Short mmCIF file of C-alpha atoms in Angstrom, two decimals:
data_model
loop_
_atom_site.label_atom_id
_atom_site.label_comp_id
_atom_site.label_asym_id
_atom_site.label_seq_id
_atom_site.Cartn_x
_atom_site.Cartn_y
_atom_site.Cartn_z
CA ILE A 1 0.08 0.19 -0.10
CA ARG A 2 1.09 3.35 -1.05
CA GLU A 3 -0.03 6.46 0.30
CA LEU A 4 0.44 9.83 -1.80
CA VAL A 5 -0.89 13.46 -1.76
CA ASP A 6 -2.80 13.77 -4.91
CA GLU A 7 -3.52 16.91 -7.01
CA THR A 8 -5.83 18.59 -4.31
CA GLY A 9 -3.69 17.75 -1.37
CA GLN A 10 -5.84 14.70 -0.38
CA VAL A 11 -3.64 11.84 0.87
CA ARG A 12 -4.86 8.38 -1.00
CA SER A 13 -3.75 5.07 -0.80
CA PHE A 14 -3.17 2.75 -3.91
CA GLU A 15 -2.03 -1.15 -4.08
CA VAL A 16 1.37 -1.19 -5.76
CA ALA A 17 2.78 -4.67 -7.35
CA GLN A 18 6.18 -5.33 -5.95
CA GLU A 19 8.10 -5.96 -9.07
CA GLN A 20 8.84 -9.55 -8.42
CA TYR A 21 5.28 -10.08 -8.56
CA HIS A 22 4.29 -8.09 -11.58
CA ARG A 23 3.19 -9.68 -14.83
CA ARG A 24 3.17 -7.64 -18.05
CA LEU A 25 0.75 -9.14 -20.73
CA THR A 26 0.45 -8.37 -24.20
CA VAL A 27 -3.03 -9.34 -25.87
CA PHE A 28 -2.67 -9.46 -29.49
CA PHE A 29 -6.11 -9.56 -31.47
CA ILE A 30 -7.37 -13.37 -32.49
CA ALA A 31 -8.34 -14.51 -35.80
CA ASN A 32 -11.94 -15.33 -36.77
CA GLN A 33 -12.11 -18.96 -38.33
CA ALA A 34 -15.55 -19.69 -37.92
CA SER A 35 -17.93 -19.43 -40.82
CA ASP A 36 -19.86 -16.33 -39.63
CA SER A 37 -18.42 -13.32 -40.67
CA GLU A 38 -20.84 -11.31 -38.38
CA LEU A 39 -18.30 -12.77 -35.49
CA ASP A 40 -15.39 -10.26 -36.88
CA TRP A 41 -16.03 -7.75 -34.58
CA LEU A 42 -15.23 -10.17 -31.73
CA SER A 43 -11.70 -10.88 -32.80
CA PHE A 44 -11.43 -7.57 -31.59
CA ALA A 45 -13.75 -7.21 -28.76
CA VAL A 46 -12.71 -10.11 -26.79
CA PRO A 47 -8.92 -9.16 -26.26
CA VAL A 48 -10.07 -5.78 -25.39
CA MET A 49 -12.41 -7.07 -23.16
CA LEU A 50 -10.18 -9.48 -21.66
CA ALA A 51 -7.64 -6.35 -21.28
CA HIS A 52 -10.41 -4.35 -19.50
CA ASP A 53 -11.40 -6.99 -17.07
CA LEU A 54 -7.34 -7.96 -15.62
CA ASN A 55 -6.53 -4.20 -15.56
CA HIS A 56 -9.84 -3.75 -13.56
CA GLU A 57 -9.33 -6.79 -11.36
CA THR A 58 -5.62 -6.84 -10.16
CA PRO A 59 -2.65 -4.57 -9.94
CA LEU A 60 -0.83 -7.65 -10.34
CA VAL A 61 -1.34 -7.16 -14.21
CA THR A 62 -0.41 -4.74 -16.59
CA GLU A 63 -2.41 -5.91 -19.94
CA THR A 64 -2.29 -4.12 -23.14
CA THR A 65 -3.20 -4.88 -26.73
CA PRO A 66 -3.14 -3.11 -29.90
CA GLN A 67 -5.95 -0.70 -29.16
CA GLU A 68 -4.37 0.97 -26.33
CA SER A 69 -0.74 0.68 -27.55
CA LYS A 70 0.22 3.17 -30.55
CA TYR A 71 3.22 1.16 -30.36
CA LEU A 72 1.74 -2.48 -31.10
CA LYS A 73 -0.86 -0.81 -33.81
CA SER A 74 1.71 0.92 -35.43
CA GLU A 75 4.21 -1.84 -36.19
CA LEU A 76 1.66 -4.28 -36.94
CA GLN A 77 0.61 -2.21 -39.91
CA ARG A 78 3.94 -1.32 -40.60
CA ARG A 79 5.04 -4.97 -41.25
CA GLY A 80 1.98 -5.27 -43.77
CA PHE A 81 -0.81 -6.27 -41.32
CA ALA A 82 -3.26 -3.32 -41.63
CA GLU A 83 -5.66 -4.24 -38.78
CA GLY A 84 -3.21 -5.79 -36.70
CA GLN A 85 -4.47 -9.50 -37.17
CA GLY A 86 -3.06 -12.37 -38.93
CA ALA A 87 0.95 -11.56 -38.05
CA PRO A 88 2.75 -14.94 -36.93
CA ARG A 89 3.86 -16.19 -34.13
CA ALA A 90 7.46 -15.02 -34.32
CA LEU A 91 6.31 -11.23 -34.77
CA LEU A 92 4.45 -11.32 -31.91
CA LEU A 93 6.66 -12.39 -29.78
CA GLU A 94 9.32 -9.73 -31.25
CA LEU A 95 6.85 -7.01 -30.43
CA ALA A 96 5.87 -8.27 -26.87
CA ARG A 97 9.70 -8.77 -26.03
CA ASP A 98 9.98 -5.24 -27.57
CA ARG A 99 7.60 -4.45 -24.63
CA ARG A 100 9.76 -6.43 -22.03
CA SER A 101 6.12 -8.49 -21.57
CA ASP A 102 6.43 -11.73 -19.29
CA ALA A 103 3.97 -13.45 -21.33
CA MET A 104 1.27 -12.89 -24.51
CA LEU A 105 -1.81 -14.03 -25.79
CA SER A 106 -2.82 -14.82 -28.93
CA GLY A 107 -5.77 -17.38 -30.44
CA THR A 108 -8.68 -18.01 -32.85
CA LEU A 109 -12.33 -17.62 -33.01
CA SER A 110 -13.69 -20.78 -34.59
CA GLU A 111 -16.86 -23.14 -34.42
CA ARG A 112 -18.14 -26.22 -33.14
CA ASP A 113 -21.10 -27.84 -33.69
CA GLY A 114 -22.78 -24.32 -34.22
CA ALA A 115 -21.52 -23.02 -31.45
CA PRO A 116 -18.09 -19.97 -31.10
CA VAL A 117 -15.43 -21.60 -29.48
CA VAL A 118 -12.72 -19.13 -28.24
CA THR A 119 -9.15 -20.63 -28.22
CA LEU A 120 -6.41 -18.59 -26.31
CA SER A 121 -2.72 -19.27 -25.97
CA LEU A 122 -0.73 -17.93 -23.14
CA ILE A 123 2.92 -17.85 -24.06
CA ASP A 124 6.17 -17.16 -21.88
CA VAL A 125 7.95 -14.34 -24.05
CA GLN A 126 11.20 -14.99 -23.04
CA ASN A 127 11.34 -18.50 -24.47
CA GLY A 128 8.43 -19.13 -26.68
CA GLN A 129 6.41 -21.92 -24.26
CA VAL A 130 2.86 -22.29 -24.07
CA LEU A 131 2.13 -21.66 -20.37
CA ALA A 132 -1.43 -22.63 -20.76
CA THR A 133 -4.15 -23.32 -23.60
CA LEU A 134 -7.96 -21.74 -22.59
CA GLU A 135 -10.63 -23.05 -24.76
CA GLU A 136 -14.11 -21.79 -23.72
CA THR A 137 -17.20 -22.62 -25.56
CA VAL A 138 -19.34 -19.83 -25.83
CA ASP A 139 -23.00 -19.20 -24.02
CA ASP A 140 -22.55 -15.85 -23.28
CA TRP A 141 -19.89 -13.33 -24.52
CA MET A 142 -19.56 -11.60 -20.76
CA THR A 143 -19.42 -14.45 -18.92
CA THR A 144 -17.28 -16.42 -21.53
CA THR A 145 -14.72 -13.49 -21.04
CA ASP A 146 -14.82 -13.49 -17.41
CA ARG A 147 -14.16 -17.54 -17.42
CA LEU A 148 -11.15 -16.62 -19.54
CA SER A 149 -9.61 -14.09 -17.57
CA LEU A 150 -10.09 -16.01 -14.46
CA GLY A 151 -8.27 -18.83 -16.55
CA ILE A 152 -5.72 -16.44 -17.39
CA GLN A 153 -4.93 -15.46 -13.84
CA ALA A 154 -4.50 -18.79 -12.73
CA ALA A 155 -2.10 -19.68 -15.18
CA LEU A 156 -0.12 -16.27 -14.25
CA ASP A 157 0.11 -17.94 -10.74
CA LEU A 158 -0.62 -14.46 -9.13
CA GLU A 159 0.43 -15.05 -5.64
CA ASP A 160 -2.20 -13.31 -3.59
CA ALA A 161 -4.83 -13.16 -6.18
CA ASP A 162 -8.38 -13.74 -5.20
CA LEU A 163 -9.03 -16.07 -7.64
CA GLY A 164 -12.43 -17.18 -6.84
CA GLU A 165 -13.96 -13.85 -7.18
CA ASN A 166 -14.07 -11.89 -10.61
CA ASP A 167 -16.11 -8.62 -11.09
CA PRO A 168 -18.10 -9.26 -13.96
CA LEU A 169 -17.70 -7.24 -17.15
CA THR A 170 -21.50 -6.48 -16.86
CA ASP A 171 -20.55 -4.53 -13.91
CA ASN A 172 -17.15 -2.88 -14.87
CA LEU A 173 -16.94 -2.47 -18.66
CA SER A 174 -20.73 -2.59 -19.54
CA GLY A 175 -24.04 -4.32 -19.48
CA SER A 176 -24.85 -4.10 -22.87
CA LEU A 177 -23.31 -6.27 -25.39
CA SER A 178 -24.32 -4.25 -28.38
CA ALA A 179 -22.66 -1.12 -26.81
CA VAL A 180 -19.51 -2.75 -26.48
CA ARG A 181 -19.71 -3.67 -30.06
CA GLN A 182 -20.51 -0.09 -31.38
CA TYR A 183 -17.46 0.75 -29.04
CA VAL A 184 -14.96 -1.67 -30.46
CA ASP A 185 -16.67 -0.78 -34.05
CA ALA A 186 -16.08 3.22 -33.18
CA TRP A 187 -12.39 2.39 -32.68
CA ARG A 188 -12.05 0.49 -35.66
CA ARG A 189 -13.44 3.40 -37.71
CA VAL A 190 -11.41 5.65 -36.46
CA GLN A 191 -8.21 4.25 -36.58
CA PHE A 192 -8.30 2.23 -39.38
CA GLU A 193 -10.65 4.44 -42.01
CA ASN A 194 -10.20 7.85 -40.45
CA ASP A 195 -13.93 8.12 -40.14
CA TYR A 196 -14.09 10.37 -37.06
CA ALA A 197 -17.63 11.29 -37.27
CA GLY A 198 -18.39 7.68 -37.65
CA GLY A 199 -16.80 6.84 -34.96
CA VAL A 200 -18.84 9.83 -33.24
CA ALA A 201 -22.17 8.41 -33.92
CA LEU A 202 -21.12 4.84 -32.85
CA LEU A 203 -20.08 5.82 -29.62
CA GLN A 204 -23.06 7.86 -28.65
CA GLN A 205 -25.10 5.23 -29.82
CA ALA A 206 -23.06 3.20 -27.21
CA ILE A 207 -23.74 5.56 -24.57
CA THR A 208 -27.53 5.89 -25.37
CA GLU A 209 -27.63 2.15 -24.62
CA ASP A 210 -25.61 2.34 -21.32
CA PRO A 211 -25.13 5.75 -19.73
CA SER A 212 -22.54 3.98 -17.30
CA PHE A 213 -20.66 2.98 -20.34
CA ALA A 214 -17.10 4.96 -19.13
CA GLU A 215 -14.71 3.70 -21.23
CA ALA A 216 -17.08 4.80 -24.02
CA TYR A 217 -16.95 8.18 -22.44
CA LYS A 218 -13.19 8.15 -22.50
CA LEU A 219 -12.87 7.14 -26.47
CA LEU A 220 -15.26 9.92 -27.63
CA ALA A 221 -13.41 12.73 -25.60
CA GLN A 222 -10.27 11.76 -27.39
CA VAL A 223 -11.68 11.26 -30.73
CA GLN A 224 -13.99 14.67 -30.14
CA PHE A 225 -10.56 16.30 -28.71
CA LEU A 226 -8.26 15.31 -31.80
CA SER A 227 -11.55 16.82 -34.09
CA GLY A 228 -11.18 19.83 -32.48
CA ALA A 229 -14.30 19.95 -30.52
CA SER A 230 -12.57 20.69 -27.08
CA GLN A 231 -16.20 21.74 -24.98
CA ASP A 232 -17.96 18.65 -26.16
CA ALA A 233 -14.61 16.69 -25.20
CA LEU A 234 -14.19 18.42 -21.90
CA LEU A 235 -17.90 17.57 -21.05
CA THR A 236 -17.43 13.98 -22.13
CA VAL A 237 -14.45 14.05 -19.64
CA GLN A 238 -16.43 15.06 -16.49
CA GLN A 239 -19.12 12.20 -17.87
CA ALA A 240 -16.48 9.70 -17.57
CA ASN A 241 -15.32 10.64 -14.38
CA ALA A 242 -18.61 10.66 -12.89
CA HIS A 243 -18.59 6.89 -13.56
CA ASP A 244 -14.85 6.18 -12.94
CA TYR A 245 -15.82 2.82 -10.81
CA ARG A 246 -15.82 1.35 -14.32
CA LEU A 247 -12.68 2.60 -15.67
CA SER A 248 -9.45 0.74 -15.50
CA GLN A 249 -6.73 2.36 -13.25
CA GLN A 250 -5.13 3.79 -16.27
CA SER A 251 -8.23 5.26 -17.72
CA ARG A 252 -9.29 6.97 -14.49
CA PHE A 253 -5.18 8.32 -14.36
CA GLU A 254 -5.72 9.53 -18.32
CA MET A 255 -8.99 10.94 -17.75
CA ARG A 256 -8.11 13.00 -14.40
CA ALA A 257 -4.91 14.87 -16.49
CA MET A 258 -7.17 15.00 -19.67
CA ALA A 259 -10.05 17.10 -17.45
CA TYR A 260 -7.04 19.21 -15.87
CA GLN A 261 -5.34 19.91 -19.33
CA MET A 262 -8.43 21.09 -21.13
CA GLN A 263 -9.13 23.76 -18.14
CA GLY A 264 -5.62 24.96 -18.41
CA LYS A 265 -4.70 23.41 -14.46
CA ASN A 266 -1.31 21.76 -15.83
CA GLU A 267 0.22 21.40 -12.22
CA GLU A 268 -2.59 19.19 -11.42
CA ALA A 269 -2.55 17.34 -14.68
CA LEU A 270 1.22 16.75 -13.85
CA ARG A 271 0.35 15.67 -10.46
CA VAL A 272 -1.88 13.27 -11.50
CA LEU A 273 0.36 11.63 -13.93
CA GLU A 274 3.17 11.53 -11.33
CA MET A 275 1.19 9.70 -9.13
CA TRP A 276 0.01 7.31 -12.34
CA ALA A 277 3.91 6.63 -13.00
CA GLU A 278 4.53 6.03 -8.96
CA VAL A 279 1.32 3.67 -8.99
CA GLU A 280 1.99 1.88 -12.05
CA PRO A 281 5.86 1.86 -12.22
CA GLN A 282 6.09 -0.78 -15.13
CA ASN A 283 3.34 0.54 -17.26
CA PRO A 284 4.94 2.43 -20.13
CA ALA A 285 1.97 4.08 -20.67
CA ALA A 286 2.52 6.24 -18.13
CA PHE A 287 6.01 7.43 -18.67
CA ASP A 288 4.17 8.59 -22.24
CA ASN A 289 1.97 10.36 -21.18
CA LEU A 290 4.02 12.15 -18.15
CA GLY A 291 6.95 12.93 -20.43
CA ARG A 292 4.75 14.40 -23.23
CA VAL A 293 2.99 16.67 -20.95
CA LEU A 294 6.66 17.61 -19.24
CA MET A 295 7.47 18.57 -22.65
CA VAL A 296 4.90 20.56 -23.40
CA GLN A 297 5.14 22.41 -19.94
CA GLY A 298 9.09 23.20 -21.19
CA THR A 299 10.93 23.96 -17.73
CA ARG A 300 11.39 20.34 -15.91
CA HIS A 301 13.57 19.37 -19.06
CA ASP A 302 15.61 16.75 -16.72
CA ASP A 303 12.50 15.39 -15.65
CA ALA A 304 10.95 15.12 -19.48
CA HIS A 305 14.27 13.20 -20.03
CA GLN A 306 13.82 10.43 -17.27
CA ALA A 307 10.42 9.57 -18.01
CA PHE A 308 11.33 9.21 -21.99
CA GLU A 309 14.11 7.17 -20.46
CA ARG A 310 12.39 5.16 -18.27
CA LEU A 311 9.61 4.48 -21.37
CA LEU A 312 12.69 2.76 -23.38
CA GLU A 313 13.68 0.99 -20.55
CA LEU A 314 10.10 -0.82 -20.55
CA ASN A 315 9.59 -0.73 -24.33
CA PRO A 316 13.04 -0.72 -25.95
CA GLY A 317 10.93 -0.93 -29.61
CA ALA A 318 9.00 2.30 -28.79
CA HIS A 319 12.01 4.00 -31.22
CA ASP A 320 9.62 7.35 -31.54
CA THR A 321 10.67 7.68 -27.97
CA TYR A 322 14.06 8.96 -29.60
CA LEU A 323 12.57 11.73 -31.25
CA LYS A 324 10.47 12.91 -28.30
CA LEU A 325 13.87 12.93 -26.45
CA SER A 326 15.29 14.99 -29.67
CA GLN A 327 12.42 17.50 -28.53
CA VAL A 328 13.51 17.88 -25.33
CA GLU A 329 17.02 18.24 -26.33
CA ARG A 330 16.05 20.87 -28.84
CA ILE A 331 13.73 22.84 -26.05
CA ARG A 332 16.33 23.89 -23.86
CA GLY A 333 18.79 24.63 -26.27
CA ASP A 334 21.49 21.54 -27.28
CA LEU A 335 21.10 21.23 -30.63
CA LYS A 336 23.69 18.49 -30.78
CA ALA A 337 22.02 16.15 -28.48
CA ALA A 338 18.78 16.55 -30.19
CA ALA A 339 20.41 16.06 -33.60
CA ALA A 340 21.77 13.02 -32.53
CA TYR A 341 18.48 11.16 -31.23
CA ALA A 342 17.32 11.96 -34.45
CA ARG A 343 20.45 10.16 -36.10
CA ARG A 344 19.68 7.08 -32.99
CA PHE A 345 15.72 7.23 -34.46
CA LEU A 346 16.87 7.00 -38.07
CA GLU A 347 19.23 3.92 -37.57
CA TYR A 348 15.69 2.36 -36.67
CA ARG A 349 13.62 4.09 -39.44
CA PRO A 350 16.19 4.88 -42.37
CA ASP A 351 13.59 5.70 -44.60
CA ASP A 352 11.00 7.88 -42.22
CA PRO A 353 11.06 11.51 -44.16
CA ASP A 354 10.02 13.34 -41.12
CA ALA A 355 12.35 12.27 -39.21
CA HIS A 356 15.35 13.53 -41.80
CA LEU A 357 13.59 16.39 -41.84
CA ALA A 358 13.92 17.10 -38.08
CA LEU A 359 17.43 16.51 -38.50
CA ALA A 360 17.72 18.72 -41.68
CA SER A 361 16.02 21.43 -39.72
CA LEU A 362 18.32 20.78 -36.58
CA SER A 363 21.64 20.99 -38.59
CA PHE A 364 20.45 24.36 -40.11
CA ALA A 365 19.84 25.93 -36.60
CA ASP A 366 23.12 24.38 -35.59
CA GLY A 367 25.21 26.33 -38.89
CA ALA A 368 25.55 22.59 -40.05
CA PHE A 369 24.23 23.84 -43.19
CA ASP A 370 26.28 20.72 -45.56
CA ALA A 371 24.41 18.43 -43.12
CA ALA A 372 21.43 19.99 -43.51
CA ARG A 373 21.42 20.00 -47.09
CA ASP A 374 22.15 16.28 -47.31
#
């Protein structure tokens, strides 16, 4: 138990997993091998529901999917898997190792005697050994996912975890499977088709069906903000926070920080993100968010640098972090260090035109005109 002073000056208690008990899990979208293409959306939804349930249940697990991880989504797309499905196990293991995961989940959705069947493999990332194979015939998608969640917790051998109890997804995510579908389809519409208006419409339908669907409010707020509707986004963030008992711990921190940022209360937002990094010291997303806000604030350069260095420790494959470090160095006026980080990024992504332009700009500002021209 760790007691921290929050952004309002109140002392709050958090359960923090000791590193030796903590498990980092990467969950990939599953392939629909059933004859019914109407089940396609569930190949995305089942991993997303599992990730939410595990993150909601226990601080001993930090789980992510390509929905939450920009790194996973962009890497899968860069390797030719447009919607993050169908990648070979060797590539999935590589990406999970890059994230310093302990284990990964992949699997299939099939059918037997007319009933859907979910089969998942829990794999040790370091040696590729299958730790457990979980198979469930689906009677109800929510309760099936709850059973899979319990099976994963048991297979991970979580000490001190109460495996006899698992808050049902109908309580901690949504009571409406239709709303969950609209939520998942909205994410796909935004991420894979750049259809922001279509995503907003689907999320509004999901919220109409389940007015306490906090994760749908969160995604809606993010889409509204990216669309330039900042006032609508702030109202939506406040609605998400009104139902924060349904948010994962990560989402609670993200939404609190986002609400403060939208109101121009940057110090409060920073405190929320600092608390998140203390409560979830193994979560790369915490340090990514913290580093970006520190970088925008523009005065705590060393802290921003440390946050991004910690992000790289946790996720060495997040090569775009070198560009963020380059920005930090440029802000504090060290152009040579900024250029060095840009070159480090280009070692991994030599064909990235924006990175070459950034390096050219840095070289020009430093008076290295031949290097800028090259």
